[in-house]
Amino acid sequence: MLSLLYTVDLLAVAVFAASGALVASRRQMDLIGFGLMASLTGVGGGTLRDLLLDRPVFWVHDPAPLMVCLTLAVALFFAAHAFQRRFTVLLWADGLGIALYGVMGAELARQSGAGPLIAIVMGMMTATFGGLLRDVICGEQPLILRREVYATCAVAAAAVHVGLSEMGADLTLAAGCGFAAGFGLRALGIAKGLSLPIYKPRPGKNY
Amino acid sequence: MLSLLYTVDLLAVAVFAASGALVASRRQMDLIGFGLMASLTGVGGGTLRDLLLDRPVFWVHDPAPLMVCLTLAVALFFAAHAFQRRFTVLLWADGLGIALYGVMGAELARQSGAGPLIAIVMGMMTATFGGLLRDVICGEQPLILRREVYATCAVAAAAVHVGLSEMGADLTLAAGCGFAAGFGLRALGIAKGLSLPIYKPRPGKNY
Amino acid sequence: MLSLLYTVDLLAVAVFAASGALVASRRQMDLIGFGLMASLTGVGGGTLRDLLLDRPVFWVHDPAPLMVCLTLAVALFFAAHAFQRRFTVLLWADGLGIALYGVMGAELARQSGAGPLIAIVMGMMTATFGGLLRDVICGEQPLILRREVYATCAVAAAAVHVGLSEMGADLTLAAGCGFAAGFGLRALGIAKGLSLPIYKPRPGKNY
C-alpha cells in the first residue's frame, strides 16, 4: 500500500514538474531556471501537505522526487519546442497533477486522523498549491482564475476518494475512482470548457 | 481563557474568510473557487503562525474553522450582490481580521516563550499573511501597498496587547485593548484615509 | 563553528532585509511597511529552510535577526535617498544574500543528514525564496525572471560548498569558496550581464 502511495506521489511530482518546466520555457529561462521552476512546482503541493500534517517533508530524505524534477527540467529545456502547443500540454500535465494530489492530500490527511471535511479541503489546497506557486512566481494568470472547472476537480478527486474510503472501499479502488473523477472532470474542463455557474453581480448594483 | 482565544480565532477566520469570498466574487469565480479563496484567506495567517511556533496547525484536527470558511463561502456566493459596495465590506472584514490576528499571533507567540519584540513581529506577520495570500493569488493590488495605515494596525494591536500583558494585565483586558487599538486605527485608515508619513524620494536624485 | 554559521545567518538576514527595505522605498511605503518588508524578506528564506528541515525557526527564540531587520528598516527609511541608484544597491544586497543563503541552506541540510543533491536544491530554494516573497508581495518583476544568472548563483554557491565538504574540506574553507563562487558569478551577472543560454522557441512553431 505504501508503495502505491509512493508511486502516485512521484507521478504527481513528475507531472507538476513538467508543467513548471513548460512555464519556464514560456518565460524563456535558462537551464537552472527550468530546474528551479520544475522543483518548486513539482514538490510545492506535497511540501505544504507535509508541513500542515506535521510529517517529514517527503523529498528531504529521499532524493527521488528531486531527481524526477531535475530530469524533466533538463529534458524539457531541450525538447519543449517539440510540443507544438506547449500551453495545452501544460494544461494536461497540471490537470493530471491536481487529480493525483487531490487524492494523495486527502488520503494522507485521513491517515493522520483528519475527518472527511478536513481531508477533502486538504486535498483541494495541496492539489492547487504547486500550480499557484508556479503561476504566481512567473506572473502568469493563475489557472484557478480561468473559467473552466479547476479547483472543483481537486475537490471531486478528494471527495470521491474520501467517500469510498469511508464506505470501506480498499485504497486502490478508492484512489483509482477519485483520480478518475478528478481527471475526467478536468478533461471536460480543458477539452469542452465545462464550467460551473459563476458568481454574477447584478448590473448597476456593484462596485 | 483557552475558550476566549478559541473564539477569537474563529472570529478572525470568519472575517478573513468573508474577505476571501468577496475577492472571489470580484473575480467572478464559481462556488468551489469561493470555497478555496475563503479557506486560504481564512486559515492562512493562523497556519503560518502555527508552523512558525511549531504548534499543530489549528484547523487540521478541528473541523470548525473550515466549516466557518465554507459556510461563509456558500452564503456570499448567493448573497454578495446584496452588498452594494462589496469592496468596502471587504476592507472592513479584512480590518477586523488584522486586528484580531495581531492580538492572537502575539499572544500565542508569548505563550510559547517568545519575548516582546518577537511576539509583536509575529502578530504583524500572521495578521497580514492571509490577506496577502488572498490578494497575490487573485492578482489584486495587496492592501498593504495602499497608502492608509495597514500593517501599522496589526503592529498596534500586537504592541498594545504585549505591553499590557507584560505589565500584568489579564488576558481579556490586554486582548480587548489590543483589538480596540488595532481596529480603531484601521477604521481611521479606511474611513478617513489616515496614513503615516511615507518614504519620499528626493526629486531628481533617485532611480 | 556554530558561531560562524550564526554570523553568516545574520549577515544573510541583513542583506536581504536591506533589499526588502529598498523595495519598500521604491513603493513609497511608511515606516511600518519598511519594517514588514525588511522582516519578511530578511527571514523568509531561512524560515522556509527551517520548516523544511523540521528545525526550530531561527528567529522565533532569538530576537537578534528581527532586530537586524528592524534596524535596517528604520535606517533605510531615513537614508535610502542617499543612494543615488537604489535599484543597483538592491541588486547587490540581494546578490550577497543569495550567495550566503545558498551556502547556509546547503550546509544545514547536510547537517540534518541530507545527501548532496538535496542539499544543493535546498540551497537553491532557500536562497531564492526571500527575494521571491519580496518581489511577489510588492508586484515587482521577480529578479529570477531577468536574463542574467540568478538562481544559478545560488546553485553555484551550494554546489561548491557541498562538493568541497564531501571532499573533506573544513567548514570555513568550503563555505568561503562556496560564497565566493556564488557571489562572483552574480557579480558578473549584475555588472556584465552574464547569462546562461536561455530556452529559445523555434519561430512559428510555438504557442
XYZ file of C-alpha atoms in Angstrom:
621
model
C 0.000 0.000 0.000
C 2.759 2.377 0.910
C 4.392 1.664 -2.387
C 1.215 2.629 -4.253
C 1.118 5.966 -2.455
C 4.816 6.451 -3.104
C 4.365 5.809 -6.813
C 1.409 8.157 -7.010
C 3.428 10.816 -5.219
C 6.271 10.519 -7.726
C 3.815 10.658 -10.613
C 2.223 13.807 -9.228
C 5.674 15.315 -8.774
C 6.550 14.432 -12.373
C 3.505 15.997 -13.997
C 3.710 19.167 -11.927
C 7.457 19.381 -12.574
C 6.746 19.135 -16.292
C 4.188 21.918 -16.030
C 6.719 24.069 -14.169
C 9.356 23.453 -16.824
C 6.865 24.372 -19.540
C 6.136 27.677 -17.838
C 9.905 28.200 -17.644
C 10.052 27.676 -21.403
C 7.268 30.230 -21.930
C 9.297 32.720 -19.867
C 12.483 31.778 -21.755
C 14.514 30.908 -18.689
C 17.913 29.268 -18.623
C 18.560 25.669 -17.588
C 18.819 26.497 -13.889
C 15.575 28.437 -14.071
C 13.968 25.329 -15.554
C 15.348 23.313 -12.627
C 14.048 25.756 -10.049
C 10.579 26.052 -11.568
C 10.299 22.283 -12.043
C 11.375 21.702 -8.425
C 9.155 24.348 -6.853
C 6.086 23.301 -8.816
C 6.834 19.594 -8.548
C 7.233 19.417 -4.799
C 5.277 22.542 -3.743
C 1.904 20.949 -3.068
C 3.316 17.911 -1.290
C 5.555 20.121 0.820
C 2.594 22.183 2.019
C 0.695 18.970 2.776
C 3.554 17.525 4.821
C 4.092 20.762 6.740
C 0.396 21.011 7.588
C 0.209 17.383 8.701
C 3.467 17.690 10.620
C 5.017 14.834 8.640
C 8.656 14.887 7.498
C 8.743 16.710 4.157
C 8.714 13.910 1.594
C 11.681 14.991 -0.532
C 14.064 15.987 2.250
C 15.331 12.483 2.999
C 14.708 10.858 -0.371
C 16.450 12.157 -3.498
C 13.991 10.506 -5.935
C 11.420 13.347 -6.174
C 14.069 15.968 -6.910
C 15.766 13.688 -9.436
C 12.450 13.378 -11.225
C 12.076 17.178 -11.236
C 15.580 17.863 -12.477
C 15.438 15.172 -15.152
C 12.236 16.646 -16.517
C 13.719 20.123 -16.371
C 16.698 19.076 -18.485
C 14.581 17.057 -20.888
C 12.132 19.890 -21.466
C 14.860 22.505 -21.769
C 15.984 20.649 -24.863
C 12.694 19.206 -26.023
C 9.938 21.677 -25.154
C 9.952 23.046 -28.689
C 8.872 19.598 -29.901
C 5.429 20.285 -28.496
C 3.693 22.499 -30.975
C 1.207 23.711 -28.417
C 3.044 23.868 -25.143
C 0.296 25.598 -23.256
C -2.095 22.749 -23.953
C 0.467 20.202 -22.772
C 0.939 22.306 -19.656
C -2.813 22.275 -19.001
C -2.997 18.499 -19.251
C 0.059 17.909 -17.079
C -1.343 20.281 -14.487
C -4.701 18.515 -14.689
C -3.093 15.132 -14.014
C -1.310 16.728 -11.091
C -4.364 18.167 -9.404
C -6.268 14.874 -9.674
C -3.305 12.930 -8.236
C -2.611 15.365 -5.396
C -6.324 15.717 -4.678
C -6.365 12.009 -3.826
C -2.957 11.955 -2.104
C -3.573 15.022 0.039
C -6.890 13.617 1.220
C -5.502 10.134 1.888
C -2.516 11.320 3.912
C -4.774 13.630 5.904
C -7.047 10.666 6.673
C -4.058 8.585 7.725
C -3.062 11.229 10.246
C -6.540 11.156 11.741
C -8.341 14.000 9.978
C -12.088 13.732 9.439
C -13.721 13.742 5.964
C -14.216 17.505 5.618
C -10.652 18.319 6.583
C -9.320 15.576 4.316
C -11.218 16.987 1.334
C -10.088 20.571 1.951
C -6.529 19.348 2.433
C -6.806 17.606 -0.945
C -8.077 20.809 -2.556
C -5.405 23.027 -1.032
C -2.410 20.824 -1.673
C -3.541 19.959 -5.193
C -3.809 23.575 -6.229
C -0.815 24.934 -4.325
C 2.045 23.828 -6.579
C 0.368 25.307 -9.633
C -0.427 28.531 -7.801
C 3.214 28.864 -6.789
C 4.270 28.293 -10.398
C 1.856 30.841 -11.825
C 2.375 33.497 -9.167
C 6.174 33.323 -9.361
C 6.137 33.598 -13.122
C 3.473 36.265 -13.281
C 1.176 34.031 -15.326
C -2.558 34.293 -14.757
C -3.242 31.524 -12.202
C -5.170 28.665 -13.799
C -7.536 28.911 -10.857
C -8.805 32.243 -12.182
C -9.872 30.742 -15.505
C -13.486 29.895 -16.092
C -13.329 26.129 -16.585
C -13.620 23.753 -13.624
C -10.272 23.659 -11.818
C -10.243 23.541 -8.007
C -13.513 21.669 -8.461
C -11.563 18.767 -9.935
C -9.318 18.536 -6.889
C -12.420 18.564 -4.694
C -14.032 15.855 -6.813
C -10.922 13.663 -6.626
C -10.638 14.108 -2.878
C -14.359 13.733 -2.182
C -14.781 10.549 -4.221
C -11.706 9.063 -2.592
C -12.771 10.005 0.923
C -16.376 8.930 0.333
C -15.432 5.484 -0.986
C -12.839 5.021 1.764
C -15.396 5.889 4.438
C -17.693 3.289 2.918
C -14.952 0.696 3.294
C -13.529 0.515 -0.225
C -9.896 -0.514 -0.358
C -7.208 2.058 -1.011
C -6.507 1.138 -4.621
C -10.148 1.246 -5.629
C -10.933 4.468 -3.783
C -7.823 6.209 -5.063
C -8.449 4.995 -8.617
C -12.027 6.228 -8.660
C -11.024 9.501 -7.042
C -8.352 10.074 -9.647
C -10.723 9.169 -12.481
C -13.385 11.548 -11.193
C -10.971 14.439 -10.771
C -9.098 13.983 -14.012
C -12.241 13.196 -16.007
C -13.824 16.403 -14.819
C -10.717 18.400 -15.607
C -10.544 16.828 -19.067
C -14.078 18.075 -19.708
C -12.943 21.472 -18.493
C -9.926 21.624 -20.796
C -11.445 19.994 -23.854
C -15.029 21.236 -23.681
C -14.702 24.324 -21.497
C -17.009 22.781 -18.871
C -17.590 25.276 -16.107
C -19.737 25.707 -13.032
C -22.083 28.669 -12.773
C -20.027 31.671 -11.735
C -20.927 34.457 -9.416
C -22.733 37.161 -11.358
C -23.001 40.643 -9.994
C -26.300 42.323 -10.732
C -25.903 45.064 -13.301
C -25.619 48.513 -11.882
C -25.593 47.388 -8.289
C -21.945 46.611 -7.651
C -18.631 48.223 -7.167
C -9.073 31.548 28.844
C -8.442 28.994 26.179
C -12.038 29.319 25.124
C -11.596 33.081 24.672
C -8.619 32.506 22.375
C -10.542 29.829 20.531
C -13.483 32.143 19.965
C -11.213 34.946 18.785
C -9.509 32.557 16.407
C -12.832 31.511 14.871
C -13.878 35.144 14.561
C -10.648 36.025 12.786
C -11.111 33.054 10.483
C -14.663 34.187 9.726
C -13.844 37.756 8.799
C -10.870 36.781 6.656
C -12.916 34.025 5.017
C -15.558 36.604 4.192
C -12.921 38.876 2.674
C -11.628 35.953 0.590
C -15.105 35.135 -0.644
C -15.650 38.778 -1.559
C -12.491 38.789 -3.643
C -13.770 35.590 -5.284
C -16.949 37.483 -6.155
C -14.939 40.316 -7.671
C -13.105 37.751 -9.837
C -16.413 36.034 -10.692
C -15.355 32.584 -9.539
C -17.583 29.556 -9.189
C -18.755 28.122 -5.870
C -15.648 25.973 -5.413
C -13.455 28.970 -6.112
C -15.316 30.809 -3.357
C -14.636 27.865 -1.036
C -10.942 27.782 -1.881
C -10.429 31.540 -1.513
C -12.418 31.655 1.734
C -10.406 28.735 3.140
C -6.978 30.001 2.067
C -7.620 33.521 3.321
C -9.443 32.396 6.442
C -6.841 29.991 7.742
C -3.714 31.371 6.006
C -2.438 33.657 8.735
C -3.116 31.205 11.561
C -1.466 28.415 9.611
C 1.720 30.427 9.173
C 1.634 31.298 12.898
C 1.266 27.657 13.935
C 4.002 26.475 11.569
C 6.403 29.130 12.863
C 5.641 28.324 16.507
C 5.826 24.597 15.831
C 2.294 24.074 17.121
C -0.176 21.682 15.491
C -1.926 23.613 12.709
C -5.182 24.747 14.297
C -7.619 23.552 11.647
C -6.079 20.132 10.949
C -7.687 18.336 13.884
C -10.752 20.514 14.346
C -13.326 20.895 11.570
C -14.871 24.090 12.960
C -12.601 26.652 11.238
C -13.112 25.106 7.807
C -16.842 24.824 8.370
C -16.892 28.526 9.117
C -14.970 29.224 5.895
C -17.158 27.045 3.713
C -20.399 28.340 5.212
C -19.341 31.901 4.501
C -18.256 30.928 1.001
C -21.678 29.491 0.216
C -23.524 32.368 1.864
C -21.561 35.005 -0.025
C -21.791 33.150 -3.327
C -25.517 33.703 -3.124
C -25.628 36.939 -1.177
C -22.595 39.028 -2.122
C -24.644 41.075 -4.574
C -26.708 42.280 -1.638
C -23.790 44.448 -0.604
C -23.870 47.470 -2.831
C -20.265 48.271 -2.205
C -18.511 44.966 -1.800
C -15.027 46.412 -1.765
C -15.828 48.497 1.279
C -17.245 45.475 3.086
C -14.081 43.606 2.159
C -11.928 46.371 3.645
C -13.794 46.283 6.939
C -13.770 42.493 7.194
C -10.063 42.493 6.461
C -9.557 45.230 9.066
C -11.316 43.186 11.727
C -9.136 40.260 10.750
C -5.818 42.046 11.075
C -6.722 43.440 14.494
C -7.842 40.007 15.730
C -4.841 38.133 14.333
C -2.473 40.855 15.503
C -3.534 40.061 19.064
C -3.751 36.281 18.567
C -0.395 35.942 16.833
C 1.313 37.922 19.552
C -0.421 36.061 22.395
C 0.361 32.598 21.066
C 3.961 33.625 20.457
C 4.159 34.801 24.085
C 2.684 31.523 25.292
C 5.404 29.590 23.521
C 8.040 31.674 25.259
C 8.844 34.413 22.730
C 9.944 37.821 24.011
C 8.017 41.050 23.353
C 9.741 42.020 20.092
C 9.261 38.603 18.522
C 5.663 38.467 19.718
C 4.882 41.796 18.071
C 6.532 40.870 14.769
C 4.739 37.525 14.842
C 1.477 39.414 15.286
C 2.303 41.670 12.334
C 3.319 38.835 10.032
C 0.460 36.477 10.757
C -2.133 39.250 10.671
C -1.107 40.399 7.228
C -0.345 36.982 5.707
C -3.859 35.712 4.953
C -4.759 38.916 3.159
C -1.513 38.914 1.208
C -2.190 35.365 0.068
C -5.698 36.374 -0.994
C -4.528 39.412 -2.943
C -1.489 37.807 -4.545
C -3.400 34.724 -5.706
C -6.145 36.836 -7.231
C -3.847 39.405 -8.764
C -5.410 42.206 -6.728
C -3.196 45.032 -5.535
C -2.230 43.943 -1.993
C -3.934 46.137 0.612
C -0.516 46.542 2.168
C 0.569 48.652 -0.808
C -2.182 51.191 -0.248
C -1.423 54.447 1.470
C -3.630 54.205 4.557
C -2.340 52.604 7.764
C -2.487 48.821 7.363
C 0.365 46.725 8.766
C 0.586 49.517 11.334
C -2.759 48.397 12.741
C -1.533 44.845 13.253
C 1.539 46.240 14.992
C -0.639 48.465 17.182
C -2.890 45.568 18.147
C 0.070 43.324 18.952
C 2.060 46.018 20.749
C -0.781 47.150 22.987
C -1.604 43.548 23.850
C 2.010 42.631 24.574
C 2.639 45.842 26.501
C -0.376 45.427 28.766
C 0.357 41.737 29.282
C 3.939 42.495 30.259
C 2.577 44.982 32.782
C 0.453 42.242 34.283
C -2.973 42.949 32.769
C -5.141 39.902 32.439
C -5.653 38.256 29.072
C -9.156 39.527 28.400
C -8.265 43.120 29.135
C -4.995 43.104 27.208
C -6.562 41.379 24.210
C -9.545 43.699 24.252
C -7.421 46.837 24.343
C -5.095 45.444 21.676
C -8.016 44.695 19.407
C -9.556 48.114 20.020
C -6.278 49.872 19.239
C -5.680 47.910 16.038
C -9.202 48.075 14.716
C -9.697 51.686 15.757
C -6.588 52.692 13.876
C -7.650 50.718 10.818
C -11.081 52.307 10.957
C -9.442 55.729 10.798
C -7.423 54.454 7.860
C -10.454 53.211 5.944
C -12.881 55.972 6.821
C -10.586 58.973 6.974
C -7.624 57.849 4.903
C -5.324 58.176 7.915
C -1.782 57.388 6.878
C 1.718 57.560 8.284
C 4.328 59.678 6.538
C 5.613 57.700 3.593
C 9.100 57.465 2.241
C 9.666 60.292 -0.211
C 12.451 60.131 -2.709
C 14.127 63.468 -3.323
C 13.275 64.801 -6.758
C 15.857 64.114 -9.419
C 18.041 62.063 -7.156
C 16.579 58.593 -7.487
C 16.263 55.748 -9.831
C 31.770 26.503 14.074
C 28.254 27.187 15.192
C 29.206 30.780 15.690
C 30.436 31.033 12.086
C 27.088 29.728 10.825
C 25.264 32.061 13.183
C 27.213 35.065 11.903
C 26.621 34.091 8.300
C 22.923 33.721 9.018
C 22.731 37.214 10.495
C 24.642 38.621 7.540
C 22.274 36.979 5.099
C 19.329 38.323 7.072
C 20.853 41.808 6.985
C 21.434 41.981 3.247
C 18.013 40.578 2.404
C 16.393 42.897 4.931
C 18.130 45.814 3.242
C 16.858 44.661 -0.136
C 13.326 44.421 1.282
C 13.554 47.917 2.729
C 14.785 49.240 -0.616
C 11.793 47.743 -2.382
C 9.619 49.374 0.288
C 11.236 52.686 -0.619
C 10.519 52.113 -4.301
C 6.869 51.520 -3.395
C 6.874 54.558 -1.081
C 5.668 52.708 1.995
C 5.516 54.071 5.521
C 7.887 53.094 8.316
C 5.871 50.053 9.339
C 5.758 48.899 5.729
C 9.547 49.140 5.681
C 9.645 47.008 8.837
C 7.333 44.384 7.395
C 9.134 44.144 4.052
C 12.552 44.033 5.721
C 11.375 41.316 8.105
C 9.626 39.158 5.506
C 12.499 39.360 3.046
C 15.186 39.076 5.713
C 13.913 35.960 7.412
C 11.835 34.441 4.581
C 14.430 32.129 3.092
C 15.763 30.917 6.431
C 12.236 30.308 7.672
C 11.432 28.088 4.698
C 14.710 26.231 5.251
C 13.979 25.607 8.924
C 10.411 24.490 8.249
C 11.569 22.058 5.563
C 14.323 20.630 7.765
C 11.972 20.480 10.773
C 14.297 22.670 12.833
C 13.030 25.360 15.187
C 12.584 28.524 13.110
C 15.763 30.500 13.738
C 14.239 33.843 14.679
C 11.436 32.589 16.928
C 13.553 32.157 20.038
C 16.283 34.677 19.292
C 15.472 38.370 18.859
C 18.721 39.221 17.036
C 17.572 38.521 13.456
C 14.459 40.653 13.803
C 16.438 43.422 15.484
C 18.745 43.430 12.481
C 15.748 43.657 10.131
C 14.027 46.449 12.027
C 17.209 48.456 12.464
C 17.854 48.322 8.737
C 14.252 49.221 8.032
C 14.492 52.359 10.151
C 17.906 53.281 8.806
C 16.830 52.937 5.193
C 13.531 54.736 5.757
C 15.606 57.785 6.579
C 18.657 57.135 4.434
C 17.539 55.349 1.274
C 17.544 58.593 -0.692
C 21.286 58.815 -0.071
C 21.781 56.044 -2.603
C 21.506 57.637 -5.982
C 20.760 54.360 -7.658
C 18.741 52.354 -5.190
C 17.889 49.586 -7.595
C 21.557 48.815 -8.126
C 22.160 48.724 -4.378
C 19.176 46.401 -4.085
C 20.649 44.078 -6.727
C 23.957 43.827 -4.897
C 22.376 43.279 -1.482
C 20.170 40.595 -2.956
C 23.206 39.032 -4.645
C 25.093 38.842 -1.355
C 22.014 37.266 0.175
C 21.624 34.504 -2.373
C 25.288 33.541 -2.141
C 25.142 33.457 1.686
C 21.869 31.522 1.863
C 22.988 29.190 -0.927
C 25.813 28.067 1.345
C 23.786 28.123 4.576
C 20.801 26.247 3.187
C 23.057 23.542 1.810
C 25.118 23.253 4.988
C 22.144 22.980 7.332
C 20.565 20.403 5.033
C 23.791 18.381 5.183
C 23.860 18.640 8.949
C 20.401 17.131 9.161
C 21.524 14.200 7.052
C 20.513 15.172 3.511
C 22.567 13.898 0.578
C 24.429 16.195 -1.846
C 21.643 16.625 -4.402
C 19.053 17.535 -1.778
C 21.491 19.868 -0.046
C 22.120 21.755 -3.288
C 18.434 22.085 -4.163
C 17.723 23.194 -0.593
C 20.394 25.873 -1.034
C 18.826 26.999 -4.306
C 15.282 27.131 -2.932
C 16.006 28.875 0.337
C 18.375 31.364 -1.271
C 15.813 32.491 -3.810
C 12.727 32.355 -1.580
C 13.122 35.565 0.440
C 13.634 37.611 -2.708
C 10.690 35.958 -4.432
C 8.467 36.799 -1.476
C 9.688 40.404 -1.596
C 9.094 40.781 -5.319
C 5.760 38.968 -5.441
C 4.286 40.882 -2.493
C 5.313 44.205 -3.986
C 4.328 43.364 -7.517
C 7.879 43.869 -8.768
C 9.130 41.643 -11.580
C 10.895 38.798 -9.720
C 14.662 39.032 -10.196
C 14.529 35.371 -11.125
C 12.759 36.285 -14.368
C 15.567 38.547 -15.519
C 18.068 37.324 -18.035
C 21.306 37.434 -16.047
C 22.435 34.458 -13.956
C 20.441 34.428 -10.725
C 19.277 31.077 -9.320
C 22.441 29.781 -10.967
C 24.479 31.681 -8.400
C 22.684 30.034 -5.510
C 23.318 26.667 -7.152
C 26.994 27.511 -7.644
C 27.375 28.575 -4.005
C 25.649 25.450 -2.742
C 27.384 23.079 -5.140
C 30.901 24.345 -4.448
C 30.253 24.204 -0.713
C 28.783 20.706 -0.842
C 31.479 19.436 -3.218
C 34.351 20.700 -1.079
C 32.702 19.434 2.107
C 32.228 15.990 0.600
C 35.922 16.001 -0.284
C 36.721 16.687 3.360
C 37.416 20.419 3.338
C 36.703 22.124 6.623
C 33.578 24.205 7.067
C 35.209 27.635 6.862
C 37.072 26.830 3.656
C 34.124 25.151 1.955
C 31.710 27.904 2.957
C 34.154 30.612 1.902
C 34.734 29.109 -1.527
C 31.010 28.478 -1.978
C 30.215 32.071 -1.137
C 32.946 33.365 -3.440
C 31.719 31.234 -6.332
C 28.099 32.270 -5.886
C 28.722 35.948 -5.335
C 31.409 36.173 -8.007
C 29.062 34.694 -10.546
C 26.266 37.025 -9.514
C 28.635 39.990 -9.726
C 29.367 39.052 -13.327
C 25.632 38.837 -13.891
C 24.930 42.272 -12.443
C 27.960 44.098 -13.778
C 28.458 42.414 -17.136
C 25.033 40.943 -17.819
C 26.466 37.413 -17.832
C 23.735 34.944 -18.669
C 23.344 31.287 -19.494
C 21.833 30.271 -22.811
C 18.085 30.602 -22.499
C 15.406 28.403 -23.913
C 14.582 29.557 -27.438
C 11.337 28.575 -29.044
C 11.604 27.867 -32.747
C 9.966 30.593 -34.780
C 6.477 29.857 -35.938
C 6.243 26.574 -34.109
C 5.042 27.588 -30.689
C 2.070 28.800 -28.844
